[in-house]
Coordinates of C-alpha atoms in Angstrom, one line a residue:
Chain I
M43 CA 23.2 -13.7 10.0
H44 CA 25.1 -17.0 11.3
S45 CA 28.4 -17.9 11.2
S46 CA 28.5 -19.4 7.5
D47 CA 29.3 -15.5 6.9
L48 CA 32.6 -16.0 4.8
T49 CA 34.4 -12.7 5.3
F50 CA 34.2 -13.2 9.2
K51 CA 34.8 -17.3 9.3
K52 CA 37.1 -18.0 11.4
V53 CA 39.5 -20.7 9.9
K54 CA 42.1 -22.0 12.9
I55 CA 44.9 -23.2 12.0
P56 CA 47.6 -24.5 14.5
L57 CA 50.8 -23.2 14.5
L58 CA 53.7 -25.7 15.7
S59 CA 56.4 -24.1 17.5
D60 CA 58.5 -27.6 16.7
S61 CA 58.6 -30.4 14.1
V62 CA 55.6 -33.3 14.9
S63 CA 57.6 -36.7 14.6
A64 CA 54.8 -39.3 13.9
G65 CA 54.8 -43.3 15.7
F66 CA 54.6 -41.7 19.5
P67 CA 52.5 -38.3 21.0
S68 CA 54.6 -36.1 19.9
P69 CA 56.7 -34.4 22.0
A70 CA 55.3 -31.0 20.6
D71 CA 52.6 -31.1 21.7
D72 CA 53.1 -29.3 24.6
Y73 CA 54.3 -26.5 22.5
T74 CA 51.6 -25.7 20.7
E75 CA 51.2 -22.0 20.9
E76 CA 48.2 -20.0 18.7
N77 CA 46.3 -20.7 15.6
I78 CA 47.0 -18.9 12.8
D79 CA 43.6 -17.4 11.9
L80 CA 43.9 -16.4 8.0
N81 CA 41.2 -14.0 7.8
E82 CA 43.4 -12.2 11.0
H83 CA 46.6 -11.4 8.7
L84 CA 45.3 -10.8 5.1
I85 CA 42.2 -8.9 6.3
S86 CA 42.3 -5.4 7.9
N87 CA 39.1 -4.0 7.0
P88 CA 36.5 -7.1 7.3
F89 CA 33.6 -4.6 6.9
S90 CA 34.8 -3.7 2.8
T91 CA 36.6 -6.8 1.8
F92 CA 35.0 -8.5 -0.7
F93 CA 36.0 -11.6 -2.3
L94 CA 36.1 -11.8 -6.3
R95 CA 37.0 -15.0 -8.7
V96 CA 39.4 -13.9 -12.0
K97 CA 38.7 -15.5 -15.1
G98 CA 40.9 -15.2 -18.1
D99 CA 44.7 -14.3 -18.5
S100 CA 44.9 -10.5 -18.8
M101 CA 47.2 -10.0 -15.7
I102 CA 49.3 -13.4 -16.5
N103 CA 52.5 -11.4 -15.7
S104 CA 51.8 -9.8 -12.2
G105 CA 51.1 -13.5 -11.4
I106 CA 47.8 -13.5 -11.2
K107 CA 46.0 -16.3 -13.0
D108 CA 42.2 -17.8 -14.1
K109 CA 40.5 -18.6 -11.2
D110 CA 42.8 -17.0 -8.8
L111 CA 40.4 -15.7 -5.5
I112 CA 41.3 -12.0 -5.1
I113 CA 41.0 -10.7 -2.0
V114 CA 39.4 -6.8 -2.8
D115 CA 39.7 -3.7 -0.3
K116 CA 37.3 -1.2 -0.9
S117 CA 38.4 1.2 2.0
L118 CA 41.7 1.8 0.6
T119 CA 41.9 4.8 -1.9
A120 CA 43.7 3.8 -5.1
K121 CA 47.0 4.3 -5.8
P122 CA 49.4 4.2 -9.2
G123 CA 51.2 0.7 -9.0
N124 CA 48.3 -1.0 -7.2
I125 CA 46.7 -3.7 -9.0
I126 CA 42.9 -2.3 -8.7
I127 CA 39.2 -4.0 -9.4
A128 CA 37.6 -1.0 -12.0
M129 CA 33.7 -1.6 -13.6
I130 CA 34.5 -0.4 -17.3
D131 CA 31.3 -0.7 -19.2
G132 CA 29.2 -3.2 -17.1
E133 CA 31.9 -5.4 -15.8
F134 CA 34.7 -5.8 -13.1
T135 CA 37.8 -5.7 -15.0
I136 CA 41.1 -6.1 -13.3
K137 CA 44.4 -4.2 -14.4
R138 CA 47.1 -2.2 -12.6
L139 CA 46.2 1.3 -12.3
S140 CA 49.8 3.3 -14.1
I141 CA 50.5 6.5 -14.9
R142 CA 51.7 7.3 -18.4
N143 CA 52.7 11.0 -19.4
N144 CA 51.1 12.5 -16.7
E145 CA 47.8 10.6 -17.2
L146 CA 46.4 7.7 -15.1
Y147 CA 45.3 4.5 -17.1
L148 CA 44.8 1.0 -16.7
K149 CA 47.1 -1.3 -18.1
A150 CA 46.9 -4.9 -18.5
E151 CA 49.9 -7.2 -17.7
N152 CA 49.9 -9.4 -20.4
H153 CA 50.1 -8.4 -24.0
N154 CA 47.1 -9.7 -25.9
Y155 CA 45.5 -7.4 -24.0
P156 CA 44.7 -3.5 -24.5
D157 CA 45.0 -1.0 -21.9
F158 CA 42.4 1.9 -20.7
S159 CA 42.9 5.6 -20.6
F160 CA 40.0 7.3 -18.3
R161 CA 40.3 9.8 -21.1
N162 CA 39.0 7.5 -23.8
H163 CA 36.4 5.5 -21.2
V164 CA 33.7 7.4 -19.8
D165 CA 32.2 4.9 -17.9
I166 CA 35.0 3.5 -16.1
Q167 CA 35.3 3.7 -12.4
I168 CA 37.6 2.0 -9.7
W169 CA 35.6 -0.3 -7.5
G170 CA 38.4 -1.8 -5.0
V171 CA 42.2 -2.1 -4.5
V172 CA 43.5 -6.0 -4.5
I173 CA 45.4 -6.9 -1.7
Y174 CA 45.8 -10.8 -1.9
S175 CA 45.6 -13.1 -4.8
I176 CA 45.1 -16.6 -3.9
H177 CA 46.0 -19.4 -6.5
S178 CA 45.6 -23.2 -5.8
Y179 CA 48.3 -25.3 -6.7
L180 CA 45.7 -28.4 -7.2
Chain Y
M122 CA 28.6 22.2 38.8
K123 CA 29.3 22.9 35.2
S124 CA 27.7 25.8 33.4
K125 CA 25.2 25.1 30.3
S126 CA 27.4 22.9 28.3
S127 CA 28.4 23.8 24.5
I128 CA 28.4 21.0 23.4
T129 CA 25.1 19.3 22.5
E130 CA 24.0 15.8 21.7
A131 CA 22.7 15.1 17.7
I132 CA 20.7 12.9 16.6
A133 CA 21.0 11.6 12.9
L134 CA 18.7 9.2 11.0
I135 CA 20.6 7.4 8.5
D136 CA 19.1 5.4 5.9
A137 CA 20.8 3.6 3.0
N138 CA 18.2 4.5 -0.4
N139 CA 17.2 1.5 -2.5
F140 CA 18.6 -0.5 0.2
Y141 CA 17.8 -3.8 -1.9
A142 CA 18.9 -2.9 -5.0
S143 CA 21.5 -0.9 -4.0
C144 CA 23.3 -3.9 -3.0
E145 CA 23.0 -5.7 -6.1
Q146 CA 23.8 -3.1 -8.0
S147 CA 26.9 -2.6 -5.9
I148 CA 28.3 -6.2 -6.5
N149 CA 27.3 -6.6 -9.8
P150 CA 28.8 -4.3 -12.5
H151 CA 26.2 -5.0 -15.3
L152 CA 23.2 -3.5 -13.0
R153 CA 24.9 -0.1 -12.4
N154 CA 22.4 2.4 -13.5
K155 CA 19.8 0.2 -15.1
P156 CA 16.3 0.3 -13.7
V157 CA 16.5 -3.3 -11.1
V158 CA 13.6 -4.6 -9.7
I159 CA 13.4 -7.5 -5.9
L160 CA 10.6 -9.4 -5.7
S161 CA 9.1 -10.4 -2.2
N162 CA 9.8 -13.9 -1.2
N163 CA 8.7 -16.8 -3.8
D164 CA 9.0 -14.0 -6.2
G165 CA 5.7 -12.7 -5.4
C166 CA 5.5 -8.5 -4.9
I167 CA 8.2 -6.0 -6.1
I168 CA 9.6 -4.6 -2.9
A169 CA 12.2 -2.8 -3.7
R170 CA 13.3 -1.1 -7.1
S171 CA 16.2 1.3 -8.1
P172 CA 16.5 4.7 -8.9
E173 CA 16.0 4.1 -12.8
A174 CA 13.2 1.4 -11.9
R175 CA 11.4 4.1 -10.1
A176 CA 11.8 7.1 -12.9
L177 CA 10.0 4.1 -15.5
R178 CA 7.2 4.1 -12.8
I179 CA 6.7 1.0 -12.3
K180 CA 5.2 1.1 -8.3
M181 CA 6.0 -0.7 -5.4
G182 CA 4.3 -4.0 -4.0
I183 CA 3.0 -4.9 -7.5
P184 CA 2.1 -8.8 -7.7
Y185 CA 4.4 -9.7 -10.4
F186 CA 2.7 -11.6 -12.8
K187 CA 0.8 -8.1 -13.7
V188 CA 3.7 -6.3 -14.9
K189 CA 6.2 -9.0 -15.9
K190 CA 5.3 -8.1 -19.7
K191 CA 5.8 -4.5 -19.0
L192 CA 9.5 -5.4 -17.2
N193 CA 10.5 -7.5 -19.7
S194 CA 10.1 -4.6 -22.6
L195 CA 11.3 -2.3 -20.9
G196 CA 14.0 -4.3 -19.8
V197 CA 14.4 -4.0 -16.2
A198 CA 16.7 -6.5 -14.2
V199 CA 14.2 -8.2 -11.8
L200 CA 15.9 -10.1 -9.5
S201 CA 14.4 -12.6 -6.1
S202 CA 15.3 -11.5 -3.0
N203 CA 19.1 -12.5 -2.0
Y204 CA 18.6 -11.6 2.1
S205 CA 22.0 -13.4 2.8
L206 CA 23.7 -10.6 0.5
Y207 CA 21.5 -8.0 2.3
G208 CA 21.5 -9.1 5.4
D209 CA 25.7 -9.1 4.9
M210 CA 25.8 -5.7 3.1
S211 CA 23.7 -4.4 6.8
K212 CA 25.9 -5.6 8.8
R213 CA 28.7 -4.0 7.4
L214 CA 27.2 -1.1 7.0
M215 CA 26.0 -0.4 10.6
N216 CA 29.7 -1.6 11.8
L217 CA 31.4 1.0 9.7
L218 CA 28.9 3.6 11.0
K219 CA 29.9 2.8 14.3
D220 CA 33.2 4.5 14.1
Y221 CA 31.7 7.7 12.9
S222 CA 29.1 8.0 15.6
E223 CA 29.2 7.6 19.6
E224 CA 26.3 5.6 20.0
I225 CA 24.0 3.8 17.6
E226 CA 20.9 2.3 17.2
I227 CA 20.1 0.1 14.4
Y228 CA 16.5 0.4 13.5
S229 CA 16.3 -1.8 10.8
I230 CA 18.1 -3.4 8.1
D231 CA 18.9 -0.2 6.5
E232 CA 18.7 2.6 9.2
A233 CA 19.8 3.8 12.1
F234 CA 20.0 6.4 14.0
V235 CA 23.0 7.5 15.4
S236 CA 24.6 10.0 18.1
I237 CA 27.1 12.5 17.3
L238 CA 28.1 15.6 19.5
R239 CA 27.9 18.9 18.0
P240 CA 30.0 21.5 19.8
K241 CA 27.8 24.9 19.5
D242 CA 26.2 25.1 16.6
K243 CA 28.7 23.5 14.3
N244 CA 27.7 22.6 11.0
L245 CA 27.5 18.9 10.9
N246 CA 27.0 18.9 7.4
P247 CA 30.9 17.9 6.7
W248 CA 30.9 15.1 9.1
A249 CA 27.6 13.6 7.1
R250 CA 29.4 14.3 4.0
K251 CA 32.5 12.0 4.6
V252 CA 30.1 10.0 6.0
R253 CA 28.2 9.6 2.6
C254 CA 31.3 9.4 1.1
L255 CA 33.0 6.4 3.0
I256 CA 29.8 4.4 2.8
Y257 CA 29.7 5.0 -1.4
Q258 CA 32.8 3.9 -1.3
N259 CA 33.2 1.4 1.0
L260 CA 30.2 -0.3 -0.2
G261 CA 28.5 1.0 -3.2
I262 CA 25.9 2.3 -1.5
T263 CA 24.6 5.9 -1.1
L264 CA 23.0 7.0 2.4
T265 CA 20.3 9.7 3.1
I266 CA 21.3 11.7 6.4
G267 CA 18.8 13.8 8.4
I268 CA 19.9 15.6 11.5
A269 CA 18.1 17.1 14.6
E270 CA 17.8 17.3 18.7
N271 CA 15.8 14.4 18.4
K272 CA 14.8 11.2 16.8
V273 CA 11.2 12.2 15.6
R274 CA 13.1 15.6 14.1
A275 CA 15.9 13.7 13.1
K276 CA 13.2 11.3 11.1
I277 CA 11.1 14.3 9.7
A278 CA 14.9 15.5 8.8
N279 CA 15.7 12.8 7.1
K280 CA 12.4 13.3 4.7
L281 CA 13.0 16.7 4.2
A282 CA 16.4 15.2 2.6
K283 CA 15.0 12.8 0.0
N284 CA 12.3 15.6 -0.5
I285 CA 14.7 18.5 -1.4
D286 CA 16.9 18.6 -4.3
S287 CA 19.2 20.6 -3.5
S288 CA 20.0 18.7 -0.1
A289 CA 22.6 16.4 -1.9
G290 CA 21.1 14.0 0.8
I291 CA 21.7 15.7 3.7
F292 CA 19.6 18.3 6.4
D293 CA 20.1 19.6 9.0
L294 CA 16.9 20.4 11.2
V295 CA 18.8 22.2 13.6
R296 CA 20.1 24.8 12.0
I297 CA 17.4 25.5 9.8
H298 CA 16.5 29.5 10.5
D299 CA 12.7 29.5 10.2
E300 CA 11.8 25.6 10.1
T301 CA 7.5 26.5 9.7
N302 CA 8.1 26.7 6.0
Y303 CA 9.5 23.4 6.3
L304 CA 7.6 21.3 8.7
R305 CA 4.7 22.7 6.4
K306 CA 5.6 20.8 3.6
I307 CA 4.9 17.6 5.1
S308 CA 1.9 15.7 6.2
V309 CA 0.8 14.1 9.6
G310 CA 0.6 11.1 8.9
K311 CA 4.2 11.2 7.8
V312 CA 4.9 11.6 11.4
W313 CA 6.9 8.6 12.7
G314 CA 4.6 7.1 15.2
V315 CA 1.9 8.3 13.5
G316 CA -0.5 5.6 12.3
K317 CA -3.5 6.0 10.1
Q318 CA -5.9 5.9 12.6
T319 CA -4.0 8.9 14.7
S320 CA -3.4 10.5 11.4
N321 CA -6.9 10.3 9.9
W322 CA -8.0 11.8 13.7
L323 CA -5.7 14.7 13.1
Q324 CA -7.1 15.8 9.6
S325 CA -10.6 15.9 11.3
K326 CA -9.3 18.9 13.9
G327 CA -7.6 20.4 10.8
I328 CA -4.2 19.2 11.9
K329 CA -2.7 18.2 8.3
N330 CA 1.1 19.1 8.5
V331 CA 4.0 18.9 11.2
N332 CA 3.6 22.5 11.6
E333 CA 0.0 22.0 13.0
L334 CA 1.0 19.3 15.0
R335 CA 3.9 20.8 16.8
D336 CA 1.7 23.9 17.6
M337 CA -1.9 22.1 19.0
D338 CA -3.1 21.9 21.9
E339 CA -1.2 19.7 23.9
N340 CA -4.1 18.8 26.2
E341 CA -6.2 18.2 23.2
I342 CA -3.6 15.0 22.3
I343 CA -2.9 14.1 25.9
K344 CA -6.5 13.5 25.9
K345 CA -6.8 11.6 23.2
L346 CA -3.0 10.0 22.2
G347 CA -1.8 10.0 25.8
I348 CA 1.6 10.0 27.0
I349 CA 3.0 8.7 23.4
G350 CA 0.9 11.5 21.7
K351 CA 2.5 14.3 24.8
R352 CA 5.6 12.7 24.2
L353 CA 5.4 13.1 20.5
Q354 CA 4.7 16.6 20.3
L355 CA 7.3 17.0 22.8
E356 CA 9.8 15.8 20.5
L357 CA 7.9 18.2 18.1
R358 CA 9.0 20.6 19.6
G359 CA 12.5 20.2 20.0
E360 CA 12.9 18.3 23.4
K361 CA 14.5 14.8 23.5
C362 CA 12.1 12.2 25.3
L363 CA 12.9 8.6 23.4
P364 CA 16.8 7.8 24.4
I365 CA 18.8 5.9 21.5
E366 CA 18.6 2.2 22.1
T367 CA 21.7 0.5 21.7
S368 CA 21.0 -2.9 23.0
K369 CA 18.6 -4.9 21.7
K370 CA 15.1 -5.3 22.8
P371 CA 14.3 -8.7 23.6
K372 CA 12.0 -10.3 21.4
K373 CA 8.2 -11.1 22.0
E374 CA 7.6 -13.6 19.2
I375 CA 9.5 -15.4 16.5
Q376 CA 7.7 -16.3 13.5
V377 CA 8.8 -18.0 10.5
S378 CA 6.4 -18.6 7.6
R379 CA 6.5 -18.6 4.0
S380 CA 4.4 -18.6 0.8
F381 CA 4.1 -21.7 -1.4
G382 CA 5.5 -22.0 -4.5
K383 CA 2.3 -23.7 -5.7
P384 CA -0.5 -23.8 -3.5
I385 CA -0.9 -26.6 -0.9
T386 CA -4.2 -28.9 -1.3
K387 CA -3.0 -32.1 0.8
L388 CA -2.8 -32.6 5.0
E389 CA 0.8 -34.2 4.1
D390 CA 2.4 -31.1 2.5
L391 CA 0.8 -28.6 5.1
T392 CA 2.5 -30.6 7.4
Q393 CA 5.5 -30.8 6.3
A394 CA 5.7 -27.3 5.3
L395 CA 4.6 -26.8 9.2
A396 CA 7.3 -29.1 10.0
I397 CA 10.5 -27.5 8.6
Y398 CA 9.1 -24.1 10.0
A399 CA 9.1 -25.5 13.1
I400 CA 12.3 -26.6 12.8
K401 CA 13.7 -23.3 11.4
A402 CA 11.8 -21.6 14.4
S403 CA 13.8 -23.8 17.5
E404 CA 17.1 -23.1 16.4
K405 CA 16.2 -19.3 16.4
M406 CA 15.1 -19.5 19.9
R407 CA 18.1 -21.7 20.5
N408 CA 20.1 -19.5 18.9
Q409 CA 18.8 -16.5 20.7
N410 CA 18.6 -18.1 24.2
L411 CA 15.2 -18.6 24.4
K412 CA 12.1 -21.5 25.0
S413 CA 8.4 -20.5 23.9
S414 CA 5.5 -22.2 25.8
T415 CA 3.0 -20.9 23.5
I416 CA 3.2 -22.8 19.8
T417 CA 0.9 -21.4 17.2
I418 CA 0.4 -22.3 13.3
F419 CA -1.7 -20.9 11.5
T420 CA -2.6 -21.3 6.9
R421 CA -4.6 -19.2 4.6
T422 CA -5.6 -18.8 1.1
S423 CA -3.9 -16.7 -1.0
H424 CA -5.6 -12.8 -1.1
Y425 CA -6.6 -13.1 -4.5
S426 CA -8.6 -16.2 -4.0
N427 CA -12.2 -16.1 -4.6
H428 CA -12.4 -19.3 -1.9
A429 CA -11.1 -18.2 1.0
Y430 CA -9.8 -20.0 4.5
Q431 CA -7.9 -19.3 6.8
K432 CA -7.6 -21.4 10.6
S433 CA -4.9 -20.7 13.3
A434 CA -4.8 -23.2 16.4
Y435 CA -2.4 -23.4 19.3
K436 CA -0.8 -25.0 22.3
K437 CA 0.4 -24.4 25.8
L438 CA 2.9 -25.9 27.3
I439 CA 3.5 -26.0 31.4
N440 CA 7.6 -26.2 30.7
A441 CA 8.8 -23.9 28.1
T442 CA 10.7 -25.4 25.4
D443 CA 13.4 -25.4 22.5
N444 CA 13.7 -28.7 21.4
T445 CA 12.9 -29.7 17.9
S446 CA 10.9 -32.9 18.5
T447 CA 9.2 -31.9 21.7
I448 CA 7.4 -28.8 19.0
L449 CA 7.5 -30.6 16.1
K450 CA 5.3 -33.5 17.9
I451 CA 2.8 -30.5 18.7
V452 CA 3.3 -28.6 15.2
V453 CA 2.5 -32.2 13.4
E454 CA -0.5 -32.5 16.2
L455 CA -2.1 -29.1 15.5
S456 CA -1.8 -29.1 11.2
K457 CA -4.8 -31.7 11.5
E458 CA -6.9 -29.0 13.3
I459 CA -6.1 -26.3 11.0
Y460 CA -6.6 -28.9 7.3
T461 CA -9.6 -28.7 5.7
P462 CA -9.8 -30.7 2.5
G463 CA -10.9 -28.3 -0.7
Y464 CA -9.1 -25.2 0.1
K465 CA -5.8 -24.4 -2.1
L466 CA -3.4 -22.6 0.5
S467 CA -0.6 -20.4 -0.4
K468 CA 0.5 -19.9 3.2
A469 CA 1.3 -21.0 6.0
G470 CA 3.7 -20.2 9.3
V471 CA 4.5 -21.2 12.8
L472 CA 4.5 -18.9 15.6
M473 CA 6.5 -19.1 19.3
Q474 CA 4.8 -17.2 21.5
D475 CA 5.5 -16.6 25.7
L476 CA 9.3 -16.6 25.3
T477 CA 11.3 -16.7 28.1
N478 CA 15.0 -15.8 28.4
C479 CA 16.3 -19.5 29.4
K480 CA 18.5 -17.8 32.1
Y481 CA 14.9 -16.5 33.9
L482 CA 13.2 -19.8 33.9
Q483 CA 10.7 -20.9 36.1
K484 CA 10.5 -25.2 36.4
S485 CA 6.8 -25.6 37.5
I486 CA 6.0 -28.1 40.2
I487 CA 3.2 -30.4 38.6
N488 CA 4.6 -31.5 35.2
N489 CA 2.3 -34.0 33.9
E490 CA 2.6 -33.5 30.1
F491 CA 6.4 -32.7 28.0
Q492 CA 9.5 -33.7 30.5
E493 CA 11.5 -30.6 30.5
D494 CA 14.4 -30.6 28.6
S495 CA 17.2 -33.4 29.6
K496 CA 20.5 -32.9 29.5
K497 CA 21.1 -35.4 26.9
T498 CA 18.2 -33.3 24.6
I499 CA 19.8 -30.0 24.9
R500 CA 23.2 -31.6 24.0
L501 CA 21.7 -32.9 21.2
M502 CA 20.1 -30.0 19.8
K503 CA 23.7 -28.0 20.9
T504 CA 25.7 -30.6 19.0
I505 CA 22.7 -30.4 15.6
D506 CA 22.8 -26.7 15.8
S507 CA 26.5 -26.1 15.8
L508 CA 27.1 -29.2 12.6
N509 CA 24.5 -27.1 10.6
K510 CA 26.4 -23.6 11.4
R511 CA 29.9 -25.4 10.1
Y512 CA 28.9 -26.8 7.1
N513 CA 26.5 -24.2 6.4
N514 CA 22.2 -25.6 5.9
E515 CA 20.5 -28.4 7.2
V516 CA 23.4 -31.9 6.9
I517 CA 21.5 -32.6 10.1
T518 CA 17.6 -32.2 10.3
W519 CA 14.7 -34.2 10.7
A520 CA 13.3 -36.8 8.3
I521 CA 10.1 -35.2 7.5
A522 CA 11.8 -32.0 6.3
K523 CA 14.4 -34.1 3.7
K524 CA 11.0 -35.2 1.5
Q525 CA 10.0 -33.5 -1.8
Q526 CA 9.2 -30.5 -1.4
V527 CA 6.5 -29.5 -4.2
W528 CA 5.7 -26.5 -2.4
A529 CA 9.0 -25.2 -2.2
M530 CA 9.5 -21.3 -3.1
N531 CA 10.3 -20.1 -6.7
R532 CA 13.1 -17.9 -6.8
N533 CA 13.9 -18.7 -10.1
S534 CA 15.6 -15.2 -10.4
L535 CA 18.3 -15.1 -7.7
S536 CA 21.5 -13.0 -8.3
S537 CA 24.6 -15.0 -8.5
G538 CA 26.4 -12.3 -6.6
S539 CA 27.2 -12.8 -3.0
T540 CA 29.3 -11.9 -0.4
T541 CA 28.5 -14.9 1.7
D542 CA 29.2 -17.9 -0.6
I543 CA 32.4 -18.3 -1.9
K544 CA 31.2 -20.4 -5.2
K545 CA 28.9 -17.7 -5.9
I546 CA 31.6 -14.7 -5.7
P547 CA 31.8 -12.9 -8.6
N548 CA 33.7 -13.2 -11.6
I549 CA 36.1 -11.0 -12.9
I550 CA 36.3 -10.9 -16.6
K551 CA 39.9 -10.6 -18.3

């Protein structure tokens, strides 16, 4: 394996401690402090973190949209309120883990999509906890 | 002086079950609980099976073309090997294991020896259960864990963990009251380090199982197998002879070889294939700070061919090198030597031998052939390597590699799932 490995690739973005002026050598150059490595800030358990791509709009009301990039940490234990990835009948699905009448169920955040109760589905398994979603505005 | 310590060191052999198939099933929910087989490079043979495929009595090592129809009718998912996925999952596995052991020796892509401290007679099953749960939760991969006093016995414990249904994937050989019954169940050929010849010799002496091998006359075993045999027997008896090797051993040789998607009959194609393998091999050497002074190439026809042929050729160099250009010149020259018209060649490879670490490289006094790599070429190679690393795959390579490859590998059923390529990450539907 070499550094093409996405999860651990360092993406360095210089962090400036002052604004940059154009046209002449920037006085801010001397104040370049460090690089921001998004992996370092977004991922605390690199060996159990995976990326997935969202297809569909079942979570639209939570702010997660079609084509968003999802960062999932499988080492975390899912708690009610977390947005999670579950496997239902051989498919990945993204839902919010919720409690109703003392029972766990998976809640879609879009009225057009059904919820899933653990009681009614035999083949349902929590795969990981969503820690970030990344949306492109382009 | 400390009195006899109440803490002993235990060795666990941890291996991932059906590793390649598990990796695919882990990131692709469609494959869960389904029969899955993975094919070798070039979609040649079956090299891994999920337990469900095993239950259908699909055998390992069988050429794909022979069972294609059967697999189809049984509804088995067939996948080309996806080594970037397996490599990434292996790296994750080994790094997670590090947190749960004192020391770790990565033994293969899916196997590791780890050492753990055992306070006197303490049951290590809770530890092993925790490791299994953790790895299953984090990676979706199931482990088998064999625990013993040393590496040879840990391997045996691992076999027992696999074979005994009630063990739930964990077997601690130290805490068994009477191990004789268990050791009797394992044949000598299954012992780590016992090859086919040794196994045949032992069988001829009437030594059939591990129990008999452990109690065999040590003089006889030393006479036949020397120090290796002695060590093996001592380990079987519970002494520790083989240390955990945490650092990677330096490589003895680097090989890049592949089967062709279609057989090659032209010299031009053979040369191109060898050139591409040489470029890869040179890059691998530079990655590990190694230089080679013996370059060997080989080619052969298929094992199933009636018109069989194989040939190799090599060149020794005065100055060891890792320079792709130099190596390419040699390989292109040598390829003429191993080519004979009229054969359908199915495989070829490049071997870099006599590897030396760049740090300890001796300079030769007489230098009549290839000049030592100049600073300029070293810099050029470095630049090419770093560009290729950064932009993921050969953005810069030699012209010969970029011509159309009529013989390229078949990977017809590569899984779309990936953990290393953002364009191929799995989709979550709805």
